[in-house]
Short mmCIF file of C-alpha atoms and ligand atoms in Angstrom, two decimals:
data_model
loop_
_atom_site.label_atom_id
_atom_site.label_comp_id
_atom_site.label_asym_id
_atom_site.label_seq_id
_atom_site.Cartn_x
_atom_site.Cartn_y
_atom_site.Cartn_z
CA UNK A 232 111.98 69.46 117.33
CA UNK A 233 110.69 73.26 118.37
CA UNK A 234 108.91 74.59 115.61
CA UNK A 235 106.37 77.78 115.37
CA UNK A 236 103.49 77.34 113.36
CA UNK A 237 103.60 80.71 111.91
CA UNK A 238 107.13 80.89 111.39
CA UNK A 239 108.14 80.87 107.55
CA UNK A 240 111.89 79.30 107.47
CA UNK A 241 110.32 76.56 110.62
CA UNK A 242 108.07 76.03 107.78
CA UNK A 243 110.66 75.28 104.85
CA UNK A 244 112.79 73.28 107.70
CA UNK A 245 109.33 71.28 107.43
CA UNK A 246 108.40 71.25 103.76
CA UNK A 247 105.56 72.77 104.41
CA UNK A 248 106.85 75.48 101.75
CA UNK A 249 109.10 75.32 99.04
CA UNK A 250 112.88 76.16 99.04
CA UNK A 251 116.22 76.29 97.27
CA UNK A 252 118.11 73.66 99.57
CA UNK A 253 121.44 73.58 99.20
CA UNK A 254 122.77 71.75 102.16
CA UNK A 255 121.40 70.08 105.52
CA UNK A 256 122.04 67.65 108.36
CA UNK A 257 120.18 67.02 111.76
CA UNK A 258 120.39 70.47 112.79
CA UNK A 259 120.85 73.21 110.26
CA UNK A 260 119.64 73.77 106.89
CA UNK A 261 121.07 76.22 104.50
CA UNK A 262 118.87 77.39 101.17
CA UNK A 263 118.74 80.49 98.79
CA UNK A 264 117.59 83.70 100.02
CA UNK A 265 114.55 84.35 97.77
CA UNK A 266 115.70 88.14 97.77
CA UNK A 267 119.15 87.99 96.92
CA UNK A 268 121.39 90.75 97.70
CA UNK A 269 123.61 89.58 95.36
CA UNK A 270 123.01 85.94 92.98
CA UNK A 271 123.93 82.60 95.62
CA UNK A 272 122.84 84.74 98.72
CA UNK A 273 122.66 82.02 101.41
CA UNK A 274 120.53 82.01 104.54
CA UNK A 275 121.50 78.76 107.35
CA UNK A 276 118.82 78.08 109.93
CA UNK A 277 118.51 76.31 112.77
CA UNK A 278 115.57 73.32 112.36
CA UNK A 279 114.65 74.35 115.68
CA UNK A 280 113.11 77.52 116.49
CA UNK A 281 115.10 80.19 118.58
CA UNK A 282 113.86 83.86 117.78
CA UNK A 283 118.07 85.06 118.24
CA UNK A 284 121.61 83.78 118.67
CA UNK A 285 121.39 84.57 122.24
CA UNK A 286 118.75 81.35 122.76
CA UNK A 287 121.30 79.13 120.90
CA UNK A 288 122.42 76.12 123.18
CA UNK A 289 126.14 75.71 123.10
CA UNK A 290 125.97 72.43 120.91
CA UNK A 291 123.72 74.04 117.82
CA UNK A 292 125.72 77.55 117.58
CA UNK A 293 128.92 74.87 117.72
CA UNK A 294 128.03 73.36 114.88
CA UNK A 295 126.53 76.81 112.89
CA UNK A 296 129.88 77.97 113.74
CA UNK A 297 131.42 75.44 111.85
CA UNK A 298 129.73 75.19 109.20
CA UNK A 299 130.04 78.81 108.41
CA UNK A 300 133.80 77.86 106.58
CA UNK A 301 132.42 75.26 104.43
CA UNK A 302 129.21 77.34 103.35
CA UNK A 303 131.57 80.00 102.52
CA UNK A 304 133.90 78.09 100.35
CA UNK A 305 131.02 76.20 98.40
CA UNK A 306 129.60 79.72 97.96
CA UNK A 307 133.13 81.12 96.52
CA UNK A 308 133.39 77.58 94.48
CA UNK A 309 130.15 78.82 92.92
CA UNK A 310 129.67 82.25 92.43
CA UNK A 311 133.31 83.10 91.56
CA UNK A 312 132.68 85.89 94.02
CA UNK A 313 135.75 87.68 95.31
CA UNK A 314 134.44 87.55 98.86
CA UNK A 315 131.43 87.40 100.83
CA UNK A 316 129.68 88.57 104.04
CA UNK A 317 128.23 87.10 107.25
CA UNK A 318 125.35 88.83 108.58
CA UNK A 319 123.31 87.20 112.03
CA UNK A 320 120.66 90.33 112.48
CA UNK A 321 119.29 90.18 115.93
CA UNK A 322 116.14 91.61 116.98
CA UNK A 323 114.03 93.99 114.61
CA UNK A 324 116.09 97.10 115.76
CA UNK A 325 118.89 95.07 114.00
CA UNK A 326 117.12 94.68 110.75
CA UNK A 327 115.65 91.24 111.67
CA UNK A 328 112.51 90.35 109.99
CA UNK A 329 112.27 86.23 110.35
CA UNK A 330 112.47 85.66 113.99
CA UNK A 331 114.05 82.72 113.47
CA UNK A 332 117.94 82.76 113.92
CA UNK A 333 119.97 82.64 110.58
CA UNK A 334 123.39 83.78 109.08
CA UNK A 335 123.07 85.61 105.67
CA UNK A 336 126.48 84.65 103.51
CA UNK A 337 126.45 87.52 100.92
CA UNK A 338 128.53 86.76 97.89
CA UNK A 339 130.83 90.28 97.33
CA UNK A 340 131.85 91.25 93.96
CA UNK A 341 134.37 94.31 92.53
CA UNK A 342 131.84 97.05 91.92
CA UNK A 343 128.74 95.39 92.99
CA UNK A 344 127.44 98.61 93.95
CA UNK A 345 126.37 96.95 97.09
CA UNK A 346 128.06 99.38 99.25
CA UNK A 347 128.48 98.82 103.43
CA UNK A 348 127.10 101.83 106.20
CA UNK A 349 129.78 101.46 108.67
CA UNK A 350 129.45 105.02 110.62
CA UNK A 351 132.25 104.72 113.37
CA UNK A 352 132.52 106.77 116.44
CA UNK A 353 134.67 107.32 119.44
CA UNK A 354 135.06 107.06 122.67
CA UNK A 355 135.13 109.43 125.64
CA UNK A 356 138.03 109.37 127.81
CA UNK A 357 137.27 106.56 130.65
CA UNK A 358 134.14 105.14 128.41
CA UNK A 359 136.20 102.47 126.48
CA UNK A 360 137.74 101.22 130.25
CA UNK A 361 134.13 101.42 131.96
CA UNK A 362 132.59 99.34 128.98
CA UNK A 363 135.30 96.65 128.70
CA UNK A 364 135.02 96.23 132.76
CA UNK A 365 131.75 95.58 132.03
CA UNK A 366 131.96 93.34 129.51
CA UNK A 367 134.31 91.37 131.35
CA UNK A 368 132.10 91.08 134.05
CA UNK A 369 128.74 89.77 131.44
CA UNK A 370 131.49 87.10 129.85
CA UNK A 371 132.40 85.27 133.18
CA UNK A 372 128.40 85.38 134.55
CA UNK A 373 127.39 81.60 134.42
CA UNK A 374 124.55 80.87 132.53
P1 AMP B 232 116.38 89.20 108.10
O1 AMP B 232 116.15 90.66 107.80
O2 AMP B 232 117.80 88.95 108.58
O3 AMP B 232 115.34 88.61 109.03
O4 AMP B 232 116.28 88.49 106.70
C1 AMP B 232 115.33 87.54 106.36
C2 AMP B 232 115.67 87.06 104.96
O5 AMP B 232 114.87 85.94 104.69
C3 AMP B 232 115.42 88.09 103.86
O6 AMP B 232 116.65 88.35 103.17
C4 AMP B 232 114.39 87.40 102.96
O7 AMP B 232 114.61 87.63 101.59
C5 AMP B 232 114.58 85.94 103.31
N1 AMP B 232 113.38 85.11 103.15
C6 AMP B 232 112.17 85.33 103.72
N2 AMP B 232 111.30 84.34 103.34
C7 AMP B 232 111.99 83.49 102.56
C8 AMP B 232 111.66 82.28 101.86
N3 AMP B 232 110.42 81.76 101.91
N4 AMP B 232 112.64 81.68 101.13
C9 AMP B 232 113.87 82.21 101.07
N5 AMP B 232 114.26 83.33 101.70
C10 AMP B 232 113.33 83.98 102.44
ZN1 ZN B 233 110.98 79.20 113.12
#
């Protein structure tokens, strides 16, 4: 097991603090967000310690990928909320403040006054081509 000493959810995946556990197995834990957005906010870590998604081997962001269904029907079983969202920040620019990778499930309720920046733009002519060449290019690099 990776852990950092100074890291606060490697420290709840080792009991070294306190938290509200709700499910775990031999490589994720999911617990209460301490600071809920809105009442059953879930976090789900990793027990090791990778700072983003991008450090994930294949195997551990399988299995956070799958349990991301089952999380979010527990949390709709138990909240009665209407809907919920997934949040992964990434980097501090992102809104990341635990460098340690996790998945916020955010329980979504009719006039929860939560709200949800989404500021769109648009593309250039010849921008949205250039990027998606790109992109293609990144997806097939190996590893
Ligand atoms: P992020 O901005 O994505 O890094 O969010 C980190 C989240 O971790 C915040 O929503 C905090 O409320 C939550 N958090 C930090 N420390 C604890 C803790 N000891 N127990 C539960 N949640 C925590
Ligand atoms: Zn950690």
């Amino acid at each position: 097991m990776s852990r950092n000493p100074e890291c606060v959810f490697c420290k709840i995946v080792s009991v070294e603090i306190p938290a509200s556990v709700v499910y775990e197995d031999q490589t994720l834990l999911c617990f209460l967000d301490f600071n809920p957005l809105s009442p059953g906010h879930l976090l789900i870590v990793t027990r090791d310690h990778y700072a983003t998604l991008t450090e994930l081997p294949s195997d551990v962001s399988s299995k956070l990928g799958s349990l991301l269904p089952l999380a979010g029907k527990a949390l709709i079983e138990v909240t009665g909320a209407s809907g919920f969202n997934v949040l992964c920040n990434n980097g501090s620019v992102a809104g990341q403040i635990v460098p340690h990778v996790h998945f916020h499930l955010i329980p979504r309720f009719d006039a929860d006054g939560l709200g949800y920046r989404w500021s769109a733009g648009s593309y250039e002519e010849g921008k949205a081509n250039q990027l998606a060449a790109e992109y293609q290019k990144a997806f097939t690099k190996p590893s």
